[in-house]
């Protein structure tokens, strides 16, 4: 993983869960940001007036709708609305939201603070190990658990296995009830199930 990104993740670790993102968005109902796409090394104050600037934007929507700009090698610069700088309390929120957008595509990101803005880019040099390291930092987006939170899983290995098996069975039963034959139990995919 890019060392600047790792340092920023370490600074704000542990990364936020989806629950924390949701709670933050409820408390800050209309949170908006100014964003601009810039070729690496080409930032100046006039960038915020360019045709690749999106002021007063909802971060998730603008990122998804303008994703091709990131793929084309541009950096996404994010600032608080009308400020041309980012408040530090918004950085962990934005990092978690950006990682959440990329999880399905398994695209690793680079993060850095420059000119008082959060700068996001695709990590085009990332290999499989880099991607694993990056998404492990954000694993609790999916689980909702932070490192320092007691998950309720017993410490004893045998008890933990029984507990997790019971949880999986309860989940499988609920999903079978809702989805019927469409549901694949456990972590199976159609190929695994059909080969049995």
CSV table of C-alpha atoms in Angstrom, one decimal:
chain,number,residue,atom,x,y,z
A,1,UNK,CA,0.0,0.0,0.0
A,2,UNK,CA,1.2,3.5,-0.8
A,3,UNK,CA,3.0,4.8,2.3
A,4,UNK,CA,1.3,8.2,2.4
A,5,UNK,CA,-2.1,6.5,2.3
A,6,UNK,CA,-1.0,4.1,5.0
A,7,UNK,CA,0.1,7.0,7.2
A,8,UNK,CA,-3.2,8.8,6.8
A,9,UNK,CA,-5.2,5.6,7.5
A,10,UNK,CA,-3.1,5.1,10.6
A,11,UNK,CA,-3.7,8.7,11.7
A,12,UNK,CA,-7.5,8.2,11.5
A,13,UNK,CA,-7.7,4.5,12.4
A,14,UNK,CA,-9.8,2.6,13.0
A,15,UNK,CA,-11.7,3.4,9.9
A,16,UNK,CA,-15.5,4.1,10.2
A,17,UNK,CA,-18.2,1.5,10.0
A,18,UNK,CA,-21.2,1.9,7.7
A,19,UNK,CA,-23.2,2.5,10.9
A,20,UNK,CA,-20.9,5.5,11.8
A,21,UNK,CA,-21.2,6.8,8.3
A,22,UNK,CA,-25.0,6.6,8.5
A,23,UNK,CA,-25.1,8.2,12.0
A,24,UNK,CA,-22.9,11.1,10.7
A,25,UNK,CA,-25.1,11.6,7.7
A,26,UNK,CA,-28.2,11.7,9.9
A,27,UNK,CA,-26.6,14.3,12.2
A,28,UNK,CA,-25.3,16.3,9.2
A,29,UNK,CA,-28.3,15.8,7.0
A,30,UNK,CA,-27.3,17.9,4.0
A,31,UNK,CA,-23.5,17.6,4.2
A,32,UNK,CA,-22.1,18.8,0.9
A,33,UNK,CA,-18.5,19.2,-0.5
A,34,UNK,CA,-16.8,20.9,-3.4
A,35,UNK,CA,-14.8,18.5,-5.5
A,36,UNK,CA,-12.6,18.9,-8.5
A,37,UNK,CA,-10.8,16.5,-10.8
A,38,UNK,CA,-7.2,17.5,-11.6
A,39,UNK,CA,-4.4,16.0,-13.5
A,40,UNK,CA,-1.6,15.1,-11.0
A,41,UNK,CA,0.7,18.0,-10.3
A,42,UNK,CA,-1.6,20.6,-11.9
A,43,UNK,CA,-3.5,22.0,-8.9
A,44,UNK,CA,-3.8,25.8,-8.4
A,45,UNK,CA,-6.5,28.0,-6.9
A,46,UNK,CA,-8.2,28.4,-10.3
A,47,UNK,CA,-8.9,24.6,-10.5
A,48,UNK,CA,-12.1,25.2,-8.4
A,49,UNK,CA,-13.5,27.2,-11.4
A,50,UNK,CA,-12.7,24.6,-14.0
A,51,UNK,CA,-15.2,22.4,-16.0
A,52,UNK,CA,-14.2,19.4,-13.9
A,53,UNK,CA,-15.2,21.2,-10.6
A,54,UNK,CA,-18.5,20.1,-9.0
A,55,UNK,CA,-19.4,22.5,-6.2
A,56,UNK,CA,-22.0,21.9,-3.5
A,57,UNK,CA,-22.0,18.1,-4.2
A,58,UNK,CA,-23.2,15.0,-2.4
A,59,UNK,CA,-19.9,13.0,-2.4
A,60,UNK,CA,-21.3,9.6,-3.1
A,61,UNK,CA,-23.4,10.7,-6.1
A,62,UNK,CA,-20.8,12.9,-7.7
A,63,UNK,CA,-18.1,10.2,-7.4
A,64,UNK,CA,-20.3,7.5,-8.9
A,65,UNK,CA,-21.5,9.8,-11.7
A,66,UNK,CA,-18.1,11.1,-12.6
A,67,UNK,CA,-16.1,7.9,-11.9
A,68,UNK,CA,-14.5,7.9,-15.4
A,69,UNK,CA,-12.5,10.9,-14.4
A,70,UNK,CA,-10.7,8.9,-11.8
A,71,UNK,CA,-10.2,6.0,-14.2
A,72,UNK,CA,-8.6,8.5,-16.7
A,73,UNK,CA,-5.9,9.2,-14.1
A,74,UNK,CA,-7.2,12.4,-12.6
A,75,UNK,CA,-7.1,13.0,-8.8
A,76,UNK,CA,-10.2,13.9,-6.9
A,77,UNK,CA,-9.7,16.9,-4.7
A,78,UNK,CA,-12.3,17.3,-1.9
A,79,UNK,CA,-12.9,20.4,0.2
A,80,UNK,CA,-15.7,21.6,2.5
A,81,UNK,CA,-18.4,23.5,0.6
A,82,UNK,CA,-17.2,27.0,-0.2
A,83,UNK,CA,-14.0,26.6,1.8
A,84,UNK,CA,-11.3,25.3,-0.6
A,85,UNK,CA,-10.0,23.2,2.4
A,86,UNK,CA,-11.2,20.2,4.4
A,87,UNK,CA,-11.9,20.1,8.1
A,88,UNK,CA,-10.1,17.2,9.7
A,89,UNK,CA,-13.3,15.7,11.2
A,90,UNK,CA,-14.6,15.1,7.7
A,91,UNK,CA,-11.5,13.2,6.6
A,92,UNK,CA,-12.3,9.8,8.1
A,93,UNK,CA,-15.9,10.1,6.9
A,94,UNK,CA,-14.8,10.8,3.3
A,95,UNK,CA,-12.1,8.0,3.4
A,96,UNK,CA,-14.7,5.5,4.5
A,97,UNK,CA,-17.3,6.6,1.9
A,98,UNK,CA,-14.7,6.5,-0.9
A,99,UNK,CA,-13.5,3.0,0.1
A,100,UNK,CA,-17.2,1.9,0.4
A,101,UNK,CA,-17.8,3.1,-3.2
A,102,UNK,CA,-14.8,1.1,-4.4
A,103,UNK,CA,-15.3,-2.1,-2.5
A,104,UNK,CA,-17.4,-3.8,-5.1
A,105,UNK,CA,-15.0,-3.0,-7.9
A,106,UNK,CA,-12.0,-3.9,-5.6
A,107,UNK,CA,-10.2,-0.7,-6.6
A,108,UNK,CA,-7.5,0.5,-4.2
A,109,UNK,CA,-7.3,4.1,-3.5
A,110,UNK,CA,-4.5,6.5,-2.5
A,111,UNK,CA,-5.3,9.2,0.0
A,112,UNK,CA,-3.3,12.3,1.0
A,113,UNK,CA,-3.8,15.8,2.4
A,114,UNK,CA,-2.4,18.5,0.1
A,115,UNK,CA,-3.2,22.2,0.1
A,116,UNK,CA,-5.5,21.5,3.0
A,117,UNK,CA,-7.7,19.2,0.8
A,118,UNK,CA,-8.3,15.5,0.8
A,119,UNK,CA,-6.9,14.1,-2.5
A,120,UNK,CA,-8.1,10.7,-3.7
A,121,UNK,CA,-6.7,8.8,-6.7
A,122,UNK,CA,-6.8,5.2,-7.9
A,123,UNK,CA,-3.7,3.2,-6.9
A,124,UNK,CA,-2.7,2.0,-10.4
A,125,UNK,CA,0.4,0.4,-9.0
A,126,UNK,CA,-1.4,-1.7,-6.5
A,127,UNK,CA,-1.0,-5.5,-6.7
A,128,UNK,CA,-3.0,-8.2,-5.0
A,129,UNK,CA,-1.2,-7.8,-1.7
A,130,UNK,CA,-1.7,-4.0,-1.7
A,131,UNK,CA,-5.4,-4.4,-2.4
A,132,UNK,CA,-5.7,-6.9,0.5
A,133,UNK,CA,-3.9,-4.5,2.8
A,134,UNK,CA,-6.0,-1.6,1.7
A,135,UNK,CA,-9.4,-3.3,2.1
A,136,UNK,CA,-8.4,-5.0,5.4
A,137,UNK,CA,-8.2,-1.4,6.8
A,138,UNK,CA,-11.8,-1.0,5.8
A,139,UNK,CA,-13.1,-4.5,6.5
A,140,UNK,CA,-15.5,-3.2,9.2
A,141,UNK,CA,-17.4,-1.2,6.6
A,142,UNK,CA,-19.1,-4.5,5.9
A,143,UNK,CA,-19.1,-6.0,9.3
A,144,UNK,CA,-20.0,-2.9,11.3
A,145,UNK,CA,-17.3,-3.8,13.9
A,146,UNK,CA,-14.4,-1.7,14.9
A,147,UNK,CA,-11.2,-3.2,16.3
A,148,UNK,CA,-11.9,-2.1,19.8
A,149,UNK,CA,-15.5,-3.1,20.0
A,150,UNK,CA,-16.5,-6.3,21.8
A,151,UNK,CA,-18.2,-8.4,19.1
A,152,UNK,CA,-19.7,-10.9,21.5
A,153,UNK,CA,-17.8,-13.8,19.9
A,154,UNK,CA,-16.4,-16.1,22.7
A,155,UNK,CA,-12.7,-16.3,23.2
A,156,UNK,CA,-12.6,-20.1,23.4
A,157,UNK,CA,-12.1,-21.5,19.9
A,158,UNK,CA,-14.7,-24.3,20.2
A,159,UNK,CA,-17.3,-22.0,21.7
A,160,UNK,CA,-16.6,-19.3,19.1
A,161,UNK,CA,-17.0,-21.9,16.3
A,162,UNK,CA,-20.3,-23.1,17.7
A,163,UNK,CA,-21.5,-19.4,18.1
A,164,UNK,CA,-20.6,-18.5,14.6
A,165,UNK,CA,-22.1,-21.7,13.1
A,166,UNK,CA,-25.4,-20.9,15.0
A,167,UNK,CA,-25.3,-17.3,13.7
A,168,UNK,CA,-24.7,-18.6,10.1
A,169,UNK,CA,-27.6,-21.1,10.4
A,170,UNK,CA,-30.0,-18.5,11.7
A,171,UNK,CA,-29.0,-16.2,8.9
A,172,UNK,CA,-29.3,-19.0,6.3
A,173,UNK,CA,-32.8,-19.9,7.6
A,174,UNK,CA,-34.0,-16.2,7.4
A,175,UNK,CA,-32.7,-15.9,3.9
A,176,UNK,CA,-34.2,-19.2,2.8
A,177,UNK,CA,-37.5,-18.1,4.1
A,178,UNK,CA,-37.2,-14.8,2.2
A,179,UNK,CA,-35.6,-16.0,-1.0
A,180,UNK,CA,-36.5,-19.6,-1.3
A,181,UNK,CA,-34.4,-21.6,-3.8
A,182,UNK,CA,-32.6,-18.5,-5.0
A,183,UNK,CA,-30.6,-18.4,-1.7
A,184,UNK,CA,-27.1,-19.9,-1.6
A,185,UNK,CA,-26.3,-21.0,2.0
A,186,UNK,CA,-23.1,-20.0,3.7
A,187,UNK,CA,-20.4,-18.5,1.5
A,188,UNK,CA,-21.1,-20.7,-1.4
A,189,UNK,CA,-21.3,-19.6,-5.0
A,190,UNK,CA,-23.4,-21.4,-7.7
A,191,UNK,CA,-20.4,-23.4,-9.0
A,192,UNK,CA,-19.6,-24.8,-5.6
A,193,UNK,CA,-23.2,-25.8,-4.9
A,194,UNK,CA,-23.7,-27.4,-8.4
A,195,UNK,CA,-20.5,-29.4,-8.1
A,196,UNK,CA,-21.8,-31.3,-5.0
